[in-house]
Amino acid sequence: MFRFPLRGIPGPPGNVGSHFSVLPPKFNTENWSLPGAGRCLSKGGSSRRPPPARVRVAVRLRPFMDEETKASEPSCVRGIDSCSLEVANWKKYQETLKYQFDAFYGEKSTQQDIYVGSVQPILRHLLEGQNASVLAYGPTGAGKTHTMLGSPEQPGVIPRALMDLLQLTREESAEGRPWDLSVTMSYLEIYQEKVLDLLDPASGDLVIREDCRGNILIPGLTQKPIASFSDFEQHFLPASRNRSVGATRLNQRSSRSHAVLLVKVDQRERLAPFRQREGKLYLIDLAGSEDNRRTGNQGIRLKESGAINSSLFVLGKVVDALSQGLPRIPYRDSKLTRLLQDSLGGSAHSIIIANIAPERRFYQDTISALNFTARSKEVINRPFTNESLQPHALAPVKPSQKELPGPSEAKKAKGPEQESTGSPASVTAPAPASEKLSLLGKLCSMDPATMESLLSLDRLLGSQGSHGTPLLNTPKRERMALIKTVEEKNLEIERLKMKQKELEAKVLAQEAQDPKDKENSPTVLQPLPSCTDTVAKPLRKAVVMPLQLVQKQAESKIHILKRGHKRKLEPSIASKPVEKAEDCWELQISPELLAHGRKKLLDLLNEGSVRDLRSLHLIGQKKAQLIMGWRELHGPFSKVEDLEQVEGISGKQVESFLKANLLGLAAGQNCDPS
Ligand code: ADP
Ligand code: MG
């Protein structure tokens, strides 16, 4: 693997190459947002809806790869101007298909053109605590990796963005500046719906979660602090090498996987009000889009299920849903879209770079990539500043159980920097409330800048509805009142927790009571004559529940077998005990009910959405998508057992699936977990 040849080139401080200059002083990002775009408080901090910013789209046409093809066939694509292009229409030779985007980069465009024109403008938002993402889209061989990574001679977006970002953060966190900035990187790959940590390949498939504030997290994902470009190279290059080794071994793996570089810029204010901001930058080299190229009136047609790249398939659906303003956006249907929830229709400044090729053999892929990109243009994001107060600036409140902090969040919770003497290096534990009082007591000796910061805190508290007890120029009595309010809030939280515990205990008590009720109900299994002197045990839930339901609806149709001996249910002797009832009994449903259940199941398999399918027992996200894929390819299932033909579902699994679902459906039970 190469090293990026960026270091050592004469230029501005920090080893920044001359052509990788930091943002020009007059650099203006205003035109990247719709009118009115600007900073606002993070979710929960403001009731104001953040202003919109459309997803930007750029198209890059790569040159012919060999002179021979160039001489023998004309290019399928022709640039019109810096924003538009036309593609030959092979259905009607006289016509061309015209497209307009935010930018079009022709075959002569350089890496610098793309970077400066489309990527550099969004970097500054990271320093405002906003998110940004760059996605390279297009068929395999059209230049995605070239655009994102590049080569030693022509470094791409990733090395250039990292260079600039590190330079910017160095400048912003210089001594005397109000904020202290740090940068971390993570690098992952989504391959066959598995999230793999490229900085720690042994860690296996990782889960994607959303915290209570709507932030997407990957608990356990490695985050490496990077202070310089060589730090970045040190982590990134071996990880990329790991990936390319995998590519040869696993047959085109790299064109089927999405490589995601996540760079986080963390900012902590050095003086009161001690705000903190976090901006995330995703730099993504997507899998080759030729996997889902065949679109038609019936929707996306898929190749055989083994080759489905579910993430890319769902990405198209997410973009469609967003551009059509549909109420439900299927982010959760794939790992990639879940991860990109912020970037598409979310809170990020996003740019999609569609890479296309001029050769005739790419024609279909070119059209479908351009169509996808054109639809993406309609997607509106609402970026906001992800800003909060550093934990020690607030009264210590334990994080709620719902929050599953990722490493960075854990780091923040462990030991945020505390500004007590003006030194940014002093790191201490969060201040308890009593210390806060003494901190507030020092107000009178603070400099004007600090006073100004405190005034903004004051306004912040006011805007958050805390009735803004003024911090400055207030008598001690009022400051005490502020602290008292915080303490009261803590007590309130404790009270709520106790209440929750009480409710949980009630539910448990209720559950413990339930089996008793069942014993007295006429639907409980009857004892065998030989078992009359033993004590009854409650049936396993999975067996009892459907029986009770079915019994109520179709009592006469249910029979109980004891080890092969058929016996009609006798409600009149319900109170007698049974020994080991869960082992002794099994259910048999009448043929009509069974047929009814089968029909319902078949209808669901043929008409249900991914969500409907997931509501069935033993069907998870992956299986639901496989079923949908099979259905689109082969048409409806003629019987439930046809499920066995879906790749990844065995005969045994079909059997278990039938057992788990038939009874519930026959009884008209809704399988939806919600
Ligand atoms: P993808 O990642 O989309 O599969 P690559 O980036 O690997 O495609 O590009 C395929 C080949 O084309 C590589 O050899 C790459 O160096 C070359 N290439 C792509 N784009 C350009 C370009 N703009 N200029 C010169 N060569 C390019
Ligand atoms: Mg590639």
XYZ file of C-alpha atoms and ligand atoms in Angstrom:
702
model
C 0.000 0.000 0.000
C 1.219 3.435 -0.829
C 1.760 6.341 1.485
C -0.009 9.519 0.606
C 2.657 11.820 -0.760
C 1.303 14.812 1.059
C 3.890 15.273 3.743
C 7.043 17.161 3.143
C 5.566 19.304 0.414
C 6.374 22.923 1.160
C 3.322 24.841 2.206
C 1.565 26.359 5.189
C 2.510 25.214 8.710
C 1.626 21.670 9.601
C 3.114 20.028 6.528
C 0.179 20.925 4.378
C 1.038 20.615 0.733
C 0.778 23.823 -1.234
C -2.081 22.556 -3.321
C -3.840 21.228 -0.226
C -4.252 24.655 1.178
C -6.538 25.155 4.096
C -9.793 26.847 3.329
C -9.274 30.199 1.689
C -10.026 33.135 3.972
C -13.016 34.213 1.934
C -14.306 30.707 1.616
C -18.034 30.909 1.722
C -20.282 27.972 2.437
C -23.512 29.941 2.441
C -24.388 28.841 -1.057
C -24.366 25.266 0.141
C -27.442 25.693 2.222
C -30.851 26.882 1.337
C -31.619 30.456 2.348
C -31.789 30.931 6.049
C -29.440 28.067 6.835
C -27.278 28.615 9.849
C -26.448 27.440 13.301
C -29.000 26.360 15.767
C -29.117 24.362 18.936
C -28.966 20.611 18.945
C -32.057 18.447 19.242
C -33.835 19.018 22.488
C -32.129 22.335 22.978
C -34.451 24.259 20.735
C -37.980 23.929 19.532
C -37.024 25.705 16.291
C -36.827 23.408 13.268
C -33.336 23.517 11.760
C -33.189 25.136 8.331
C -33.030 22.844 5.312
C -29.973 22.030 3.214
C -30.431 19.973 0.094
C -28.205 16.947 -0.532
C -25.666 18.110 -3.114
C -24.934 15.912 -6.092
C -21.959 15.920 -8.396
C -21.137 13.642 -11.307
C -17.632 12.712 -12.334
C -16.908 11.123 -15.696
C -13.685 9.185 -15.824
C -11.595 9.068 -19.030
C -11.376 5.993 -21.277
C -9.015 3.515 -19.730
C -7.236 2.528 -22.945
C -6.492 4.246 -26.204
C -7.819 1.369 -28.268
C -11.374 1.613 -26.902
C -11.207 5.373 -27.111
C -10.362 5.160 -30.795
C -12.924 2.501 -31.595
C -16.055 3.799 -29.871
C -17.485 7.218 -29.066
C -18.088 8.223 -25.463
C -21.633 7.572 -24.204
C -21.494 10.752 -22.125
C -20.865 14.320 -23.157
C -20.475 17.286 -20.846
C -22.602 20.344 -21.673
C -21.362 22.743 -19.012
C -20.062 22.675 -15.439
C -23.410 21.377 -14.168
C -24.988 19.411 -17.006
C -24.295 16.486 -19.263
C -26.038 14.399 -21.860
C -26.065 10.689 -22.513
C -26.802 9.030 -25.821
C -30.290 7.550 -25.914
C -29.890 4.142 -27.434
C -33.594 3.737 -27.833
C -33.839 6.843 -30.013
C -30.621 7.639 -31.802
C -31.608 11.198 -32.605
C -32.173 12.070 -28.970
C -30.004 12.435 -25.920
C -30.877 12.245 -22.235
C -29.950 15.437 -20.413
C -29.165 15.712 -16.738
C -28.404 18.655 -14.516
C -26.582 18.424 -11.195
C -24.829 20.724 -8.759
C -21.566 20.008 -10.536
C -20.323 17.978 -13.469
C -16.660 17.048 -13.690
C -15.552 15.926 -17.126
C -12.875 13.417 -18.013
C -10.139 16.022 -17.815
C -11.019 17.109 -14.307
C -8.412 16.650 -11.620
C -8.638 15.344 -8.060
C -8.065 18.909 -6.901
C -11.058 20.141 -8.947
C -13.424 17.681 -7.309
C -12.064 18.294 -3.839
C -12.107 22.067 -3.988
C -15.370 22.261 -5.907
C -17.484 19.799 -3.971
C -15.908 18.532 -0.762
C -13.888 21.302 0.828
C -16.946 23.573 1.224
C -18.592 21.239 3.703
C -15.610 20.720 5.996
C -16.069 23.972 7.845
C -19.441 22.787 9.129
C -17.675 20.136 11.184
C -16.103 22.879 13.225
C -19.554 24.251 13.879
C -20.513 20.919 15.424
C -22.508 19.828 12.385
C -22.282 16.561 10.484
C -21.152 16.063 6.923
C -20.807 13.159 4.555
C -19.338 12.404 1.173
C -20.552 9.336 -0.702
C -18.973 7.988 -3.863
C -21.600 6.129 -5.880
C -21.425 4.313 -9.196
C -20.695 1.014 -10.888
C -17.531 -0.970 -10.267
C -14.696 0.395 -12.369
C -16.150 3.887 -12.789
C -13.715 5.591 -10.414
C -15.191 5.661 -6.880
C -12.015 4.533 -5.155
C -9.959 6.792 -7.394
C -12.111 9.736 -6.339
C -12.152 8.904 -2.635
C -8.710 7.470 -2.073
C -6.757 8.161 -5.229
C -3.170 7.150 -5.820
C 0.216 8.393 -4.608
C 0.408 10.612 -7.686
C -3.193 11.749 -7.498
C -4.432 11.707 -3.883
C -8.202 11.722 -3.587
C -10.833 13.214 -1.320
C -9.889 11.259 1.820
C -6.261 12.348 2.208
C -7.072 15.895 1.134
C -9.995 16.244 3.543
C -7.989 14.805 6.431
C -5.112 17.158 5.681
C -7.337 20.219 5.699
C -9.383 19.129 8.679
C -6.353 18.474 10.827
C -4.894 21.799 9.818
C -8.148 23.573 10.635
C -8.463 21.930 14.030
C -4.852 22.800 14.857
C -5.522 26.417 14.044
C -8.806 26.556 15.909
C -7.408 25.008 19.065
C -4.275 27.116 19.212
C -3.439 28.650 22.551
C -5.662 31.566 23.389
C -8.541 30.314 21.208
C -11.805 29.588 22.997
C -12.166 25.951 21.944
C -10.047 22.861 22.389
C -10.430 20.502 19.434
C -9.579 16.851 19.012
C -10.019 14.497 16.070
C -10.631 10.753 16.091
C -11.053 8.292 13.254
C -12.846 4.994 12.813
C -12.779 2.870 9.714
C -15.315 0.187 8.960
C -16.612 -1.935 6.168
C -20.160 -3.126 5.596
C -19.944 -6.444 3.866
C -22.982 -8.692 3.432
C -24.834 -6.745 6.120
C -22.028 -7.180 8.612
C -20.368 -4.139 10.146
C -16.666 -4.948 10.374
C -14.151 -2.797 12.204
C -11.197 -2.394 9.856
C -9.058 -1.035 12.697
C -9.758 -4.183 14.689
C -10.727 -6.921 12.223
C -11.031 -9.515 14.992
C -13.973 -7.764 16.603
C -16.637 -9.343 14.353
C -20.024 -7.984 13.351
C -20.872 -4.789 15.265
C -24.316 -3.446 16.026
C -25.628 -0.009 15.105
C -27.644 1.783 17.758
C -29.409 5.063 18.213
C -29.096 6.916 21.501
C -31.933 8.759 23.189
C -31.015 11.967 21.326
C -31.205 10.283 17.938
C -27.443 9.985 17.420
C -26.315 6.894 15.574
C -23.622 4.960 17.461
C -21.652 1.793 16.937
C -20.717 0.605 20.416
C -17.336 -1.082 20.391
C -16.112 0.517 17.161
C -12.446 1.461 17.471
C -11.780 5.181 17.602
C -8.194 6.320 17.213
C -7.198 9.830 18.168
C -5.302 11.534 15.357
C -3.356 14.715 15.866
C -1.420 14.728 12.606
C -1.610 13.347 9.109
C 1.016 10.761 9.922
C -1.192 9.513 12.787
C -3.944 9.096 10.237
C -1.712 7.212 7.809
C -0.465 5.011 10.595
C -3.979 3.692 11.232
C -5.563 4.015 7.827
C -2.983 2.384 5.584
C -2.692 -0.981 7.371
C -6.488 -1.108 7.663
C -6.871 -0.509 3.908
C -4.287 -3.187 3.253
C -6.321 -5.630 5.358
C -9.279 -4.848 3.196
C -7.530 -5.356 -0.134
C -6.067 -8.695 1.050
C -9.660 -9.699 1.743
C -10.612 -8.549 -1.732
C -8.400 -11.043 -3.555
C -9.267 -13.854 -1.204
C -12.983 -13.267 -1.164
C -13.507 -12.662 -4.852
C -14.418 -9.089 -5.595
C -15.228 -8.379 -2.002
C -14.173 -4.775 -2.253
C -16.692 -4.063 -5.015
C -19.430 -5.621 -2.893
C -18.590 -3.846 0.339
C -18.997 -0.290 1.534
C -15.907 1.301 3.078
C -16.784 3.952 5.639
C -14.235 6.288 7.159
C -15.679 8.175 10.099
C -13.851 11.252 11.353
C -15.146 12.944 14.485
C -14.222 16.444 15.490
C -14.806 17.009 19.154
C -14.760 20.535 20.556
C -14.756 21.639 24.152
C -15.057 25.208 25.198
C -12.246 26.214 27.488
C -14.172 28.805 29.427
C -17.652 28.998 30.786
C -20.293 28.144 29.694
C -18.186 25.075 28.769
C -20.099 24.032 25.712
C -19.123 20.962 23.750
C -19.753 20.179 20.100
C -19.278 17.122 17.986
C -19.171 17.046 14.196
C -19.023 13.748 12.313
C -17.660 13.349 8.810
C -18.430 10.196 6.857
C -16.268 9.515 3.806
C -17.792 6.573 2.006
C -16.664 4.477 -0.925
C -19.869 2.596 -1.731
C -20.139 -0.880 -3.216
C -20.524 -1.080 -6.998
C -24.039 -0.010 -7.958
C -24.312 -2.520 -10.800
C -25.779 -4.990 -8.293
C -29.169 -3.339 -8.372
C -29.049 -1.791 -11.791
C -32.152 -3.424 -13.207
C -35.015 -1.144 -12.358
C -38.372 -1.428 -13.989
C -42.057 -0.813 -13.458
C -42.212 -3.580 -10.909
C -39.412 -2.079 -8.857
C -35.910 -3.249 -8.400
C -35.267 -6.694 -9.831
C -32.645 -8.617 -7.983
C -30.187 -11.179 -9.115
C -29.984 -14.396 -7.240
C -30.289 -13.772 -3.532
C -26.672 -14.590 -2.729
C -25.548 -11.594 -4.752
C -27.954 -9.066 -3.261
C -26.273 -6.152 -1.653
C -29.176 -5.363 0.623
C -27.665 -2.084 1.752
C -27.468 -0.664 -1.749
C -30.931 -1.943 -2.555
C -32.332 -0.220 0.538
C -30.292 2.936 -0.156
C -32.292 3.325 -3.373
C -35.541 2.832 -1.468
C -34.534 5.359 1.193
C -33.702 7.955 -1.453
C -37.001 7.239 -3.228
C -38.996 7.538 -0.023
C -37.244 10.787 0.890
C -37.552 12.349 -2.523
C -41.251 11.452 -2.681
C -41.840 12.733 0.843
C -43.199 9.395 2.048
C -43.992 9.146 5.747
C -41.946 5.994 6.334
C -38.283 5.937 5.418
C -36.853 2.413 5.562
C -33.542 3.344 7.239
C -33.684 0.316 9.475
C -33.880 -2.116 6.586
C -30.114 -2.120 6.049
C -26.908 -1.425 7.928
C -25.703 1.236 5.511
C -28.896 3.276 5.566
C -29.109 2.986 9.337
C -25.599 4.362 9.541
C -26.426 7.075 7.021
C -29.658 8.104 8.693
C -27.922 11.381 9.513
C -26.622 11.907 6.003
C -29.802 11.303 4.023
C -32.829 13.207 5.174
C -31.046 13.794 8.469
C -28.753 16.307 10.030
C -25.703 16.247 7.753
C -24.380 18.382 4.927
C -24.131 15.657 2.323
C -22.627 15.347 -1.085
C -23.056 12.377 -3.382
C -20.445 12.014 -6.092
C -21.699 9.722 -8.837
C -18.832 8.210 -10.783
C -19.581 7.197 -14.341
C -17.575 5.731 -17.221
C -17.626 6.630 -20.924
C -17.501 3.091 -22.358
C -20.512 1.546 -24.060
C -20.436 -1.525 -21.814
C -21.211 0.767 -18.850
C -24.215 2.340 -20.578
C -26.967 0.735 -18.446
C -25.029 1.333 -15.246
C -24.395 4.928 -16.221
C -28.095 5.581 -16.776
C -29.101 3.952 -13.514
C -26.376 5.793 -11.562
C -27.495 9.109 -13.076
C -31.123 8.362 -12.265
C -30.267 7.501 -8.686
C -28.252 10.689 -8.373
C -31.019 12.776 -9.884
C -33.458 11.419 -7.285
C -30.954 12.121 -4.491
C -31.004 15.777 -5.502
C -34.518 16.029 -4.090
C -33.482 14.930 -0.610
C -33.555 17.672 1.988
C -31.458 17.510 5.139
C -31.711 19.703 8.195
C -28.252 20.158 9.641
C -28.039 21.472 13.169
C -25.255 22.139 15.599
C -24.734 19.199 17.869
C -24.029 21.223 20.962
C -24.480 20.618 24.641
C -22.876 21.659 27.877
C -19.904 19.663 29.068
C -20.986 17.310 31.849
C -19.074 19.154 34.544
C -20.834 22.402 33.659
C -24.107 20.809 34.668
C -25.099 19.153 37.902
C -23.968 15.516 37.762
C -26.817 13.408 36.434
C -26.267 9.749 35.712
C -26.836 8.836 32.051
C -30.096 7.065 31.498
C -30.090 3.309 31.012
C -31.336 3.804 27.484
C -28.128 5.463 26.445
C -25.578 3.063 25.094
C -22.526 5.220 24.773
C -19.965 4.500 22.108
C -16.301 4.858 22.970
C -16.294 8.607 22.462
C -19.334 9.094 24.620
C -17.785 6.863 27.267
C -14.624 8.925 27.078
C -16.581 12.118 27.596
C -18.438 10.687 30.546
C -15.175 9.527 32.136
C -13.281 12.741 32.365
C -14.122 15.924 30.539
C -11.680 18.714 30.645
C -12.420 21.110 33.404
C -11.587 24.737 33.174
C -10.832 26.142 36.540
C -7.652 28.095 36.037
C -7.750 28.740 32.337
C -5.402 25.871 31.546
C -6.812 23.646 28.804
C -4.690 20.739 29.928
C -6.208 20.248 33.346
C -8.384 17.162 33.230
C -10.461 16.348 36.263
C -13.617 14.504 37.194
C -16.952 16.296 36.862
C -17.478 18.862 39.581
C -20.040 18.011 42.234
C -22.765 20.534 42.982
C -20.924 21.927 45.999
C -17.907 22.732 43.819
C -20.203 24.411 41.343
C -21.199 26.796 44.050
C -17.620 27.794 44.670
C -17.087 28.117 40.930
C -20.011 30.461 40.721
C -18.652 32.308 43.722
C -15.641 33.367 41.637
C -17.753 35.180 39.115
C -16.881 38.646 40.293
C -13.194 38.133 39.452
C -13.781 36.946 35.880
C -12.607 38.692 32.763
C -15.058 40.285 30.288
C -14.816 37.378 27.795
C -15.802 34.936 30.496
C -18.594 37.209 31.597
C -19.837 37.250 28.021
C -19.749 33.443 27.915
C -21.714 33.266 31.119
C -24.274 35.610 29.707
C -24.733 33.238 26.779
C -25.159 30.373 29.229
C -27.762 32.463 30.914
C -29.583 32.903 27.623
C -29.174 29.178 26.900
C -30.749 28.237 30.209
C -33.537 30.661 29.491
C -34.157 29.163 26.058
C -34.270 25.685 27.593
C -37.068 26.711 29.833
C -35.192 26.714 33.138
C -36.688 30.097 33.940
C -33.193 31.452 33.525
C -32.116 32.473 36.962
C -29.520 35.073 36.088
C -25.986 34.020 36.891
C -24.346 37.393 36.746
C -24.770 40.303 39.107
C -27.158 38.289 41.200
C -27.128 37.992 44.932
C -25.816 34.801 46.371
C -29.342 33.887 47.366
C -30.365 33.587 43.696
C -27.350 31.522 42.780
C -28.256 29.219 45.623
C -31.740 28.999 44.140
C -30.274 27.888 40.816
C -28.331 25.102 42.442
C -31.382 24.134 44.438
C -33.346 23.822 41.173
C -30.716 21.485 39.797
C -30.819 19.403 42.942
C -34.593 19.272 42.795
C -34.395 18.041 39.215
C -32.074 15.272 40.388
C -34.524 14.320 43.098
C -37.304 14.289 40.539
C -35.277 11.874 38.417
C -34.751 9.636 41.441
C -38.480 9.763 42.190
C -39.292 8.761 38.616
C -36.836 5.892 38.805
C -38.488 4.631 42.001
C -41.866 4.882 40.331
C -40.612 2.876 37.385
C -39.312 0.201 39.761
C -42.691 0.069 41.477
C -44.429 -0.380 38.144
C -42.013 -3.123 37.137
C -42.649 -4.898 40.447
C -46.383 -4.646 39.825
C -46.027 -6.201 36.388
C -43.928 -9.025 37.834
C -46.495 -9.637 40.551
C -49.219 -9.726 37.919
C -47.262 -12.210 35.848
C -46.730 -14.408 38.904
C -50.474 -14.347 39.482
C -51.382 -15.278 35.913
C -50.642 -19.018 35.997
C -52.898 -19.287 39.039
C -55.714 -17.714 37.085
C -55.098 -20.148 34.302
C -55.420 -23.079 36.668
C -58.901 -21.919 37.532
C -59.903 -21.210 34.006
C -61.797 -23.797 31.995
C -59.154 -23.707 29.242
C -56.400 -25.305 31.325
C -55.289 -28.763 30.322
C -57.059 -31.620 32.002
C -55.402 -34.257 34.149
C -55.095 -37.844 33.096
C -56.672 -40.251 35.494
C -53.238 -41.624 36.349
C -51.912 -38.174 37.295
C -54.630 -36.985 39.644
C -52.563 -37.049 42.822
C -49.791 -34.819 41.560
C -49.366 -31.050 41.508
C -50.099 -29.002 38.411
C -47.329 -27.025 36.711
C -48.022 -24.077 34.468
C -47.604 -24.768 30.796
C -44.874 -23.065 28.840
C -46.153 -19.757 27.597
C -45.551 -20.583 23.975
C -47.887 -23.536 24.184
C -50.567 -22.167 26.443
C -51.214 -18.800 24.889
C -52.276 -19.897 21.401
C -54.318 -22.720 22.894
C -56.324 -20.337 25.006
C -56.919 -18.061 22.092
C -57.892 -20.834 19.772
C -60.062 -22.375 22.421
C -62.072 -19.221 22.860
C -62.628 -18.848 19.163
C -63.026 -22.403 18.019
C -63.305 -24.618 21.071
C -64.696 -27.609 19.301
C -61.915 -27.671 16.748
C -59.017 -28.206 19.162
C -57.862 -31.551 20.354
C -55.137 -32.473 22.776
C -52.888 -35.441 22.324
C -50.975 -37.102 25.073
C -48.055 -38.965 23.596
C -50.055 -39.965 20.594
C -53.389 -40.593 22.363
C -56.040 -38.270 21.093
C -58.368 -36.781 23.667
C -61.031 -34.188 23.416
C -60.739 -31.226 25.731
C -63.055 -31.454 28.727
C -63.568 -28.017 30.226
C -65.640 -29.386 33.111
C -62.703 -31.004 34.870
C -60.395 -28.085 34.463
C -59.452 -27.648 38.102
C -57.710 -30.989 38.509
C -53.921 -30.868 38.545
C -51.587 -32.277 35.914
C -48.011 -33.429 36.308
C -45.428 -32.046 33.907
C -48.130 -30.775 31.659
C -45.677 -29.018 29.378
C -43.989 -32.305 28.549
C -47.085 -34.414 28.286
C -49.295 -32.454 25.964
C -49.232 -31.281 22.454
C -51.840 -29.574 20.337
C -53.591 -30.551 17.216
C -55.716 -28.124 15.252
C -58.546 -29.136 13.041
C -57.727 -29.282 9.317
C -59.943 -26.267 8.556
C -58.124 -24.100 11.070
C -54.807 -25.351 9.818
C -55.735 -24.499 6.238
C -56.899 -21.096 7.391
C -53.567 -20.470 9.126
C -51.624 -21.626 6.083
C -53.562 -19.321 3.821
C -52.892 -16.356 6.078
C -49.228 -17.239 6.237
C -49.001 -17.586 2.476
C -50.740 -14.227 1.971
C -48.262 -12.597 4.313
C -45.322 -14.165 2.523
C -46.625 -12.976 -0.827
C -47.877 -9.544 0.058
C -46.207 -8.507 3.311
C -43.585 -5.777 3.551
C -40.228 -6.392 5.217
C -41.786 -5.133 8.419
C -44.780 -7.474 8.100
C -42.474 -10.398 7.468
C -40.381 -9.492 10.461
C -43.458 -9.655 12.621
C -43.528 -13.407 11.997
C -41.730 -15.646 14.441
C -38.225 -16.754 13.372
C -38.039 -14.163 10.604
C -35.463 -11.449 11.129
C -34.378 -8.581 8.930
C -32.088 -10.672 6.768
C -34.599 -13.447 6.109
C -37.336 -10.923 5.416
C -35.159 -9.319 2.741
C -34.241 -12.668 1.261
C -37.929 -13.545 1.038
C -38.747 -10.202 -0.619
C -35.872 -10.708 -3.050
C -37.019 -14.208 -3.988
C -40.561 -12.959 -4.436
C -39.505 -10.181 -6.769
C -37.451 -12.569 -8.820
C -39.745 -15.610 -8.973
C -43.208 -14.221 -8.281
C -45.517 -15.331 -5.473
C -44.973 -18.482 -3.417
C -47.492 -21.170 -4.291
C -47.234 -22.834 -0.892
C -45.522 -22.028 2.373
C -43.046 -24.890 1.912
C -41.649 -23.047 -1.145
C -39.739 -20.973 1.393
C -37.200 -23.759 1.318
C -36.201 -22.575 -2.151
C -35.055 -19.240 -0.775
C -31.311 -19.340 -0.439
C -30.336 -19.243 3.221
C -33.547 -20.924 4.473
C -33.322 -24.662 5.101
C -36.088 -27.265 5.142
C -35.682 -27.592 8.893
C -36.055 -23.877 9.329
C -39.246 -23.924 7.252
C -40.591 -26.653 9.531
C -39.794 -24.654 12.683
C -41.173 -21.528 11.047
C -44.476 -23.279 10.328
C -44.706 -24.600 13.873
C -43.979 -21.225 15.351
C -46.448 -19.259 13.247
C -49.293 -21.476 12.124
C -51.145 -21.732 15.390
C -51.022 -18.021 16.126
C -52.228 -17.119 12.638
C -54.929 -19.827 12.651
C -56.255 -18.322 15.848
C -56.251 -14.877 14.306
C -53.429 -13.768 16.581
C -51.391 -10.796 15.419
C -47.724 -11.720 15.280
C -46.594 -8.124 15.174
C -44.255 -7.659 18.107
C -45.520 -4.155 18.625
P -14.315 1.779 -8.615
O -13.779 2.055 -7.248
O -15.523 2.581 -8.930
O -14.540 0.329 -8.847
P -11.706 2.586 -9.461
O -11.556 3.840 -8.705
O -10.995 1.397 -8.923
O -13.220 2.227 -9.683
O -11.276 2.905 -10.963
C -11.050 1.894 -11.927
C -9.792 2.243 -12.694
O -9.965 3.468 -13.356
C -8.585 2.398 -11.797
O -7.482 1.874 -12.429
C -8.461 3.892 -11.646
O -7.133 4.277 -11.403
C -8.963 4.400 -12.975
N -9.597 5.702 -12.881
C -10.794 5.954 -12.325
N -11.103 7.250 -12.426
C -10.075 7.848 -13.049
C -9.786 9.204 -13.440
N -10.640 10.191 -13.192
N -8.623 9.430 -14.051
C -7.764 8.444 -14.305
N -7.972 7.158 -13.960
C -9.105 6.854 -13.345
Mg -13.474 0.650 -5.707
